[in-house]
PDB file of C-alpha atoms in Angstrom:
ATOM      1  CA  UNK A 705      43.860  54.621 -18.065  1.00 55.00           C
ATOM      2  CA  UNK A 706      42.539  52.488 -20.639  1.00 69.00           C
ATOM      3  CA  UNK A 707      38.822  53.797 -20.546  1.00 76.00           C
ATOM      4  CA  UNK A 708      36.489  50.968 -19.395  1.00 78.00           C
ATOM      5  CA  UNK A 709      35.586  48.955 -16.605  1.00 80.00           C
ATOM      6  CA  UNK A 710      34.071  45.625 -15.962  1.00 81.00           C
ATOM      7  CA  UNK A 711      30.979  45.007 -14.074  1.00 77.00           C
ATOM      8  CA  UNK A 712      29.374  41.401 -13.375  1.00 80.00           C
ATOM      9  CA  UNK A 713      25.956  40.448 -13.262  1.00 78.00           C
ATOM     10  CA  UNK A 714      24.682  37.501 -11.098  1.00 71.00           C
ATOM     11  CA  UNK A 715      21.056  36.360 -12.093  1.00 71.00           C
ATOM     12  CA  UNK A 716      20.059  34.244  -9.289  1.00 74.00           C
ATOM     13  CA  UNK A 717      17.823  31.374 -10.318  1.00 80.00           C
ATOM     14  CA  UNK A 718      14.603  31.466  -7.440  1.00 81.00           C
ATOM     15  CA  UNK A 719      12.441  29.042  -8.797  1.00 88.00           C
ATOM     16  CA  UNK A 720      11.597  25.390  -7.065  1.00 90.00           C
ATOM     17  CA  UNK A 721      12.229  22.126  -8.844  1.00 94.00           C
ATOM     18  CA  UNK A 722       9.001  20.535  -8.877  1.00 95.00           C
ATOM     19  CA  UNK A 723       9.325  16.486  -8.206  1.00 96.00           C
ATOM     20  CA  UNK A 724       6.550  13.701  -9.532  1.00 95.00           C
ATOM     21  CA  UNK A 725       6.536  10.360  -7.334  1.00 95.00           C
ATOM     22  CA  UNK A 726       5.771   8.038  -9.871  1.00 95.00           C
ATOM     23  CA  UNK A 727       6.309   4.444  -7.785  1.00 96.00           C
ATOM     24  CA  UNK A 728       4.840   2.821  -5.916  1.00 97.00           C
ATOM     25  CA  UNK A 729       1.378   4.399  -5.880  1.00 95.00           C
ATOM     26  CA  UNK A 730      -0.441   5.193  -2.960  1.00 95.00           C
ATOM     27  CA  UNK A 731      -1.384   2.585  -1.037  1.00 93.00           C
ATOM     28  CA  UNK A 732       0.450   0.199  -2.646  1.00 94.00           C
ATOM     29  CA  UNK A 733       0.468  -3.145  -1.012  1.00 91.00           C
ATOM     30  CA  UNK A 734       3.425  -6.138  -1.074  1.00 93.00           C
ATOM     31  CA  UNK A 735       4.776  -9.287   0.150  1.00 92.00           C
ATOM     32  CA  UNK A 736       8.561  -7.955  -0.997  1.00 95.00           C
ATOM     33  CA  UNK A 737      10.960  -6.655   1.838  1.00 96.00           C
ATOM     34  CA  UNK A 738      11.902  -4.565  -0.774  1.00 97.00           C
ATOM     35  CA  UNK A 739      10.235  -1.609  -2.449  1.00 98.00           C
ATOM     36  CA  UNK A 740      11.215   0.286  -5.739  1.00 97.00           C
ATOM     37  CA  UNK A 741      10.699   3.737  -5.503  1.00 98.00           C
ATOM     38  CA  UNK A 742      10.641   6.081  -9.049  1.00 98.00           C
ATOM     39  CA  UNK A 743      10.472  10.054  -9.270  1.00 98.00           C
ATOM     40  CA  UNK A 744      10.631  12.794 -12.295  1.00 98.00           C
ATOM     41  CA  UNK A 745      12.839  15.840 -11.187  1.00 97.00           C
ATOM     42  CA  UNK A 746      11.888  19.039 -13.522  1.00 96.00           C
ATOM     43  CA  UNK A 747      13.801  22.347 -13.380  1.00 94.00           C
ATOM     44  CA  UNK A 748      13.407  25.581 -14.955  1.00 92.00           C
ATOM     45  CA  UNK A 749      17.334  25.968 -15.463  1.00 88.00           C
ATOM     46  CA  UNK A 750      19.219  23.210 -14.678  1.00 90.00           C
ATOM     47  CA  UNK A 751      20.110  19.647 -16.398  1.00 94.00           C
ATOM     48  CA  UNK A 752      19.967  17.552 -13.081  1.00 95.00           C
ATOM     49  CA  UNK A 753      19.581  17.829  -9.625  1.00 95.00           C
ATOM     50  CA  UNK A 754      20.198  16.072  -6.496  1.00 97.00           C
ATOM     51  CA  UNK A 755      17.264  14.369  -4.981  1.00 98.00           C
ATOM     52  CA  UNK A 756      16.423  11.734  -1.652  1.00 98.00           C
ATOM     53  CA  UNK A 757      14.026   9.359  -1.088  1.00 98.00           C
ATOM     54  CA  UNK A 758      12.310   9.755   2.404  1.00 98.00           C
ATOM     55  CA  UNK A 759      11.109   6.733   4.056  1.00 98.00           C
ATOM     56  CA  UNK A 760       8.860   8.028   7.340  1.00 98.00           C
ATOM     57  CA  UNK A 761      10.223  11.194   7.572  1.00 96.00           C
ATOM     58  CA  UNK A 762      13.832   9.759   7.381  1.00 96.00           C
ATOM     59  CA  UNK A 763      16.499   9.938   4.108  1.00 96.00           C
ATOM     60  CA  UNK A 764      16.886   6.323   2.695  1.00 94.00           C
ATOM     61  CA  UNK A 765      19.264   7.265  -0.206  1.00 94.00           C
ATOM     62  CA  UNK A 766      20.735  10.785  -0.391  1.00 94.00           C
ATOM     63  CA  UNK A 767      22.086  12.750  -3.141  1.00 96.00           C
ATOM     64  CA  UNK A 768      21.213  10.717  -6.228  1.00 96.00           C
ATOM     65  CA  UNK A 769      21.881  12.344  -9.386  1.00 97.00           C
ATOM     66  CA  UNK A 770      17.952  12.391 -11.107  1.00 96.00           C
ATOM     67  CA  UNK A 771      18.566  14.160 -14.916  1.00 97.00           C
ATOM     68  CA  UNK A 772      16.238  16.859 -15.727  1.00 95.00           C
ATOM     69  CA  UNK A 773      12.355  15.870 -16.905  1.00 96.00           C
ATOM     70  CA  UNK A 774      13.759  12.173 -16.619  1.00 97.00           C
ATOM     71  CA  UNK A 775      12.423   8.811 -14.504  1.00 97.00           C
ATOM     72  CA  UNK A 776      15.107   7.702 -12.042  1.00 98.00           C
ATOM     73  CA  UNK A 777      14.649   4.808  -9.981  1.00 96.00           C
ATOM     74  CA  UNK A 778      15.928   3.296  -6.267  1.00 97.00           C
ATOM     75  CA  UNK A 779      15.402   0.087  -4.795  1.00 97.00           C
ATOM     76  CA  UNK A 780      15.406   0.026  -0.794  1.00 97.00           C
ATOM     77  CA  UNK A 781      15.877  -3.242   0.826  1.00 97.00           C
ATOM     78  CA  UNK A 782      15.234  -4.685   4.170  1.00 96.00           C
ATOM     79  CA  UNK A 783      11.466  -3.813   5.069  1.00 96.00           C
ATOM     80  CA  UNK A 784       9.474  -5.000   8.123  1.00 94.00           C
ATOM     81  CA  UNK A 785       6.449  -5.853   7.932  1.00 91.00           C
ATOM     82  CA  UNK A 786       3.730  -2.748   8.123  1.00 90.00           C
ATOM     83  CA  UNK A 787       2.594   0.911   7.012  1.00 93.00           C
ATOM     84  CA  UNK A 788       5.033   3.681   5.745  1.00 97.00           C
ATOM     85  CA  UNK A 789       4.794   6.542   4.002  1.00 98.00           C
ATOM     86  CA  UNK A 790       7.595   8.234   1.239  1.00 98.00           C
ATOM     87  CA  UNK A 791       8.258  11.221  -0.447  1.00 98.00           C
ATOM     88  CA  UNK A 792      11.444  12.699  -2.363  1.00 98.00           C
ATOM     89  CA  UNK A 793      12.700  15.813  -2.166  1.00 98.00           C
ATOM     90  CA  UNK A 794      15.347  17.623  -5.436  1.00 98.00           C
ATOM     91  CA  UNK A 795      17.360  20.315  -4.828  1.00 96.00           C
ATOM     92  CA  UNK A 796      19.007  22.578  -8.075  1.00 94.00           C
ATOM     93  CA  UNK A 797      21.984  23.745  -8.515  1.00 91.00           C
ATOM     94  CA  UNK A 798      21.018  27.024  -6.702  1.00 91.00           C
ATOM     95  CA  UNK A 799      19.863  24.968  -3.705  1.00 93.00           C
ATOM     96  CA  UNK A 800      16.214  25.537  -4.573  1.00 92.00           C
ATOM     97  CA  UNK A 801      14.268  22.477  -2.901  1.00 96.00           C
ATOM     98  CA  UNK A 802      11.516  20.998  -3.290  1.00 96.00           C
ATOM     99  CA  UNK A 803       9.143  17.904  -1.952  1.00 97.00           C
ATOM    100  CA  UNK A 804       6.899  15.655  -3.941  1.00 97.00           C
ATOM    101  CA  UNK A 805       3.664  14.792  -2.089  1.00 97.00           C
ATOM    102  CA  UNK A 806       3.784  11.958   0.493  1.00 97.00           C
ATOM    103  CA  UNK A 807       2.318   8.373  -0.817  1.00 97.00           C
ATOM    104  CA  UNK A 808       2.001   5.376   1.512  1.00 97.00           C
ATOM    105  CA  UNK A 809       2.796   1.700   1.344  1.00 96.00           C
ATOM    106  CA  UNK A 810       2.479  -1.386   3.023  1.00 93.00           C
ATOM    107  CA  UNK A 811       4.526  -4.555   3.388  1.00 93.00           C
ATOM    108  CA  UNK A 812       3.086  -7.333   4.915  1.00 89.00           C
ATOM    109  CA  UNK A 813       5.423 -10.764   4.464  1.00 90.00           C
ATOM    110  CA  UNK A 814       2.976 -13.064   6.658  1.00 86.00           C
ATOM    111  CA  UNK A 815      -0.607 -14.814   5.496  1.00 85.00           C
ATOM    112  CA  UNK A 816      -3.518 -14.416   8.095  1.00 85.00           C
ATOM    113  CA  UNK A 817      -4.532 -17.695   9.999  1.00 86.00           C
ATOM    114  CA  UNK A 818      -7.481 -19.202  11.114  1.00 86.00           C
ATOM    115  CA  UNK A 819      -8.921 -20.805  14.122  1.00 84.00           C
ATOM    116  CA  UNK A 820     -11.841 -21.379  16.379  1.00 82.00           C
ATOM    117  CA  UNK A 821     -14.661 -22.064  13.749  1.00 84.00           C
ATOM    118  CA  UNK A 822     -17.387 -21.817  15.673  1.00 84.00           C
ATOM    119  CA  UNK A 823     -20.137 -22.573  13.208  1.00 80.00           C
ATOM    120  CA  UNK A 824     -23.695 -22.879  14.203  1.00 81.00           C
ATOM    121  CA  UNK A 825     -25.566 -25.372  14.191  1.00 75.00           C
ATOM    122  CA  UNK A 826     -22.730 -27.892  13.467  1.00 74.00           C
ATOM    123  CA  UNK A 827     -22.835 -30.299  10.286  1.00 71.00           C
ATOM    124  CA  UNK A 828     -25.843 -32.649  10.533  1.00 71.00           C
ATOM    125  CA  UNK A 829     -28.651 -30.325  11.315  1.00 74.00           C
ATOM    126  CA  UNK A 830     -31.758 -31.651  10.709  1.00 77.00           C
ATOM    127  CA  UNK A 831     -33.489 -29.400   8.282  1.00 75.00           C
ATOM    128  CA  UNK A 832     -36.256 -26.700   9.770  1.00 80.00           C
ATOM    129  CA  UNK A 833     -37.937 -23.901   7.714  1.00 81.00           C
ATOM    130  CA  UNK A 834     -36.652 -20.519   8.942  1.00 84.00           C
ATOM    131  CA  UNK A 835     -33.523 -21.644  10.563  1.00 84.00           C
ATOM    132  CA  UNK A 836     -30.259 -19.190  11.515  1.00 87.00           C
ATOM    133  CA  UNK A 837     -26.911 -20.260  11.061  1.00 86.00           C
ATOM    134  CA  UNK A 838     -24.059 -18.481  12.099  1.00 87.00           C
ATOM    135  CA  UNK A 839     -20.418 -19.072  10.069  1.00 87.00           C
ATOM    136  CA  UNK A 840     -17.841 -17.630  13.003  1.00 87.00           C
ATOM    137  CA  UNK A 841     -14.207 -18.089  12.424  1.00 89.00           C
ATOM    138  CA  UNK A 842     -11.451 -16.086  13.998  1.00 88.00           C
ATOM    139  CA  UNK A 843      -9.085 -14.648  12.054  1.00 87.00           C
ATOM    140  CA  UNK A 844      -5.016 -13.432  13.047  1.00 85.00           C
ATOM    141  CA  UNK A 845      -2.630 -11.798  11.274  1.00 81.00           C
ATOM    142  CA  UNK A 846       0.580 -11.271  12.653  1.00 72.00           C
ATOM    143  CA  UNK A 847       1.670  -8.909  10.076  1.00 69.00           C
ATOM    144  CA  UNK A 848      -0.170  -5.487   9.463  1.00 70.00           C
ATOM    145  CA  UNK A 849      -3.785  -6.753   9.930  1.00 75.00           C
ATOM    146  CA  UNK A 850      -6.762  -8.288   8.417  1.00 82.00           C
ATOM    147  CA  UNK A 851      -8.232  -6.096   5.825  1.00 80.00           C
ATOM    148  CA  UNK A 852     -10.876  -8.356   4.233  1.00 86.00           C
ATOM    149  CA  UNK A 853     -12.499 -11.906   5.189  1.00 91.00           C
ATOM    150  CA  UNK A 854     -14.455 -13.362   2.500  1.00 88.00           C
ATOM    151  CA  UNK A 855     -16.977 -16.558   3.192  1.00 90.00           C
ATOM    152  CA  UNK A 856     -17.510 -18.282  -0.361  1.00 92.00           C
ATOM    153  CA  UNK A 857     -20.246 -20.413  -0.501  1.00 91.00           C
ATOM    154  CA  UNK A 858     -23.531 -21.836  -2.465  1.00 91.00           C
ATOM    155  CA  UNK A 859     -25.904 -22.007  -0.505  1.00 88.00           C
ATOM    156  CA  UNK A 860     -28.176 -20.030  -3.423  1.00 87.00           C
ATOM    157  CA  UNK A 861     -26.793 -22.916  -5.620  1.00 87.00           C
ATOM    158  CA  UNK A 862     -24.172 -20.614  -7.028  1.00 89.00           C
ATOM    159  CA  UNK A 863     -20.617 -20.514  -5.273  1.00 90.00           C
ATOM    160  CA  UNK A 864     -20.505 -16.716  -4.667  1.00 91.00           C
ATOM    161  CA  UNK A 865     -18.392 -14.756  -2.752  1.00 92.00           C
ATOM    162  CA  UNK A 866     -19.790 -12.391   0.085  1.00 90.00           C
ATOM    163  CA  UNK A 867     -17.949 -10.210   2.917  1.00 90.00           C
ATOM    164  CA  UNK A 868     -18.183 -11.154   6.630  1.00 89.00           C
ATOM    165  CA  UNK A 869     -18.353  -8.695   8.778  1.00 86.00           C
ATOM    166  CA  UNK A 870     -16.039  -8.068  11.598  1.00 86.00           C
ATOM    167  CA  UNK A 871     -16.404  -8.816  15.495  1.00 86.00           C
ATOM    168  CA  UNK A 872     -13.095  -8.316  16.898  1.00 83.00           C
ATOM    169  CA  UNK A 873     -10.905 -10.770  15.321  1.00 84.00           C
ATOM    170  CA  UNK A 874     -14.451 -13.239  14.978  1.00 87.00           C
ATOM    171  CA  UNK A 875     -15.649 -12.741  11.086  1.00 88.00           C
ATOM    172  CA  UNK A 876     -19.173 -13.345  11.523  1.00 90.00           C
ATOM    173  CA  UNK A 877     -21.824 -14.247   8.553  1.00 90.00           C
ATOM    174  CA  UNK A 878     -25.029 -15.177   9.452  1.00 89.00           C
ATOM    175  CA  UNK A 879     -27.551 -16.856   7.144  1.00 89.00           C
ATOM    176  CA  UNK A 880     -31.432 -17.483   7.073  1.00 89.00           C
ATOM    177  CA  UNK A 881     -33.499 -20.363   6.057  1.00 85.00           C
ATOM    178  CA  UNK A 882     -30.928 -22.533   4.276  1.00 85.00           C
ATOM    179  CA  UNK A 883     -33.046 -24.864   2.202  1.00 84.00           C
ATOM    180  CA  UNK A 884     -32.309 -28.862   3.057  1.00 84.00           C
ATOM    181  CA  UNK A 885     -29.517 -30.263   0.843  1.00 84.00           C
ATOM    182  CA  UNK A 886     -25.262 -30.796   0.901  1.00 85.00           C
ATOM    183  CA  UNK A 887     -23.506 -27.163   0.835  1.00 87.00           C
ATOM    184  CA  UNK A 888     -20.198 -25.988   0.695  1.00 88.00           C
ATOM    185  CA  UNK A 889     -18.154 -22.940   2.472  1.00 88.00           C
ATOM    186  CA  UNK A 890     -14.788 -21.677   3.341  1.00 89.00           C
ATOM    187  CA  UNK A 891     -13.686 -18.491   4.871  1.00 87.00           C
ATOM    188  CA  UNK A 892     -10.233 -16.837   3.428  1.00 86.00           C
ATOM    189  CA  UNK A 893      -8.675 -13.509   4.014  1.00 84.00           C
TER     190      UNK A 893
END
């Protein structure tokens, strides 16, 4: 006998790779079809790891190689209009995974349109103290939705913008007492 023996010791590394989703931010909004996507990967032991971008709860891109502590980026192409939401997950080399938190984004190609301006009284009034007017337009959008309708105008003097508020798809803003004189408005979204 040669009076020793050899024993192994196998240090298992437990600890989760945190992720950081650095692009886009939440609630990031665009008229691309195509959205670039960036992460930071950190692990306690190893030099990269293996990560996927999740698009709505599905893998997009699988298994790309994201260095330790370092921004990677993907580009995903081919977007529909509307709302989604994205996270990445890492796993180490000791198949410790992990999950960054879930953002959202939006991707709307298509500009609202108007129709049916339904203004009241029409052009030509004749002037009387304490009159209403109602600006009502409706507004489509066959994308993801209006968010915002805006009716610039000056009838203070000043051309100012002010929100209209919603009615179904009629955006609705009502004035009081317009003094006589020549004004001008538009409505966009």
């Amino acid at each position: 006998t040669d009076g020793f023996e050899t024993h192994f010791v196998n240090v298992r590394d437990l600890t989760q790779p945190s992720v950081l989703s650095n692009l886009p931010i939440d609630g990031y909004n665009t008229t691309a079809t195509f959205v670039n996507f960036s992460w930071t990967a950190f692990d306690n032991h190893d030099t990269s790891l293996l990560c996927t971008v999740n698009v709505n709860g599905t893998a997009n891109v699988s298994n790309v190689v994201s260095p330790n502590g370092t921004l990677v980026n993907s580009t995903i192409y081919n977007f529909n209009d509307g709302y989604y939401n994205w996270n990445v997950t890492c796993v180490d080399d000791s198949s410790n995974s992990n999950t960054s938190l879930t953002r959202n984004f939006r991707i709307d190609t298509r500009a609202p349109t108007w129709s049916n301006n339904k203004t009241a009284p029409v052009s030509g009034v004749i002037y009387s103290a304490g009159a209403f007017y109602q600006f009502n337009v409706t507004w489509i959008d066959a994308g993801v939705g209006i968010s915002t309708v805006i009716i610039e105008h000056n009838f203070t003097g000043t051309l100012t913008n002010y929100s209209v508020s919603a009615i179904g798809s009629d955006y609705v803003y009502n004035y009081t007492d317009l003094a006589a004189g020549s004004y001008r408005w538009r409505e966009f979204s």
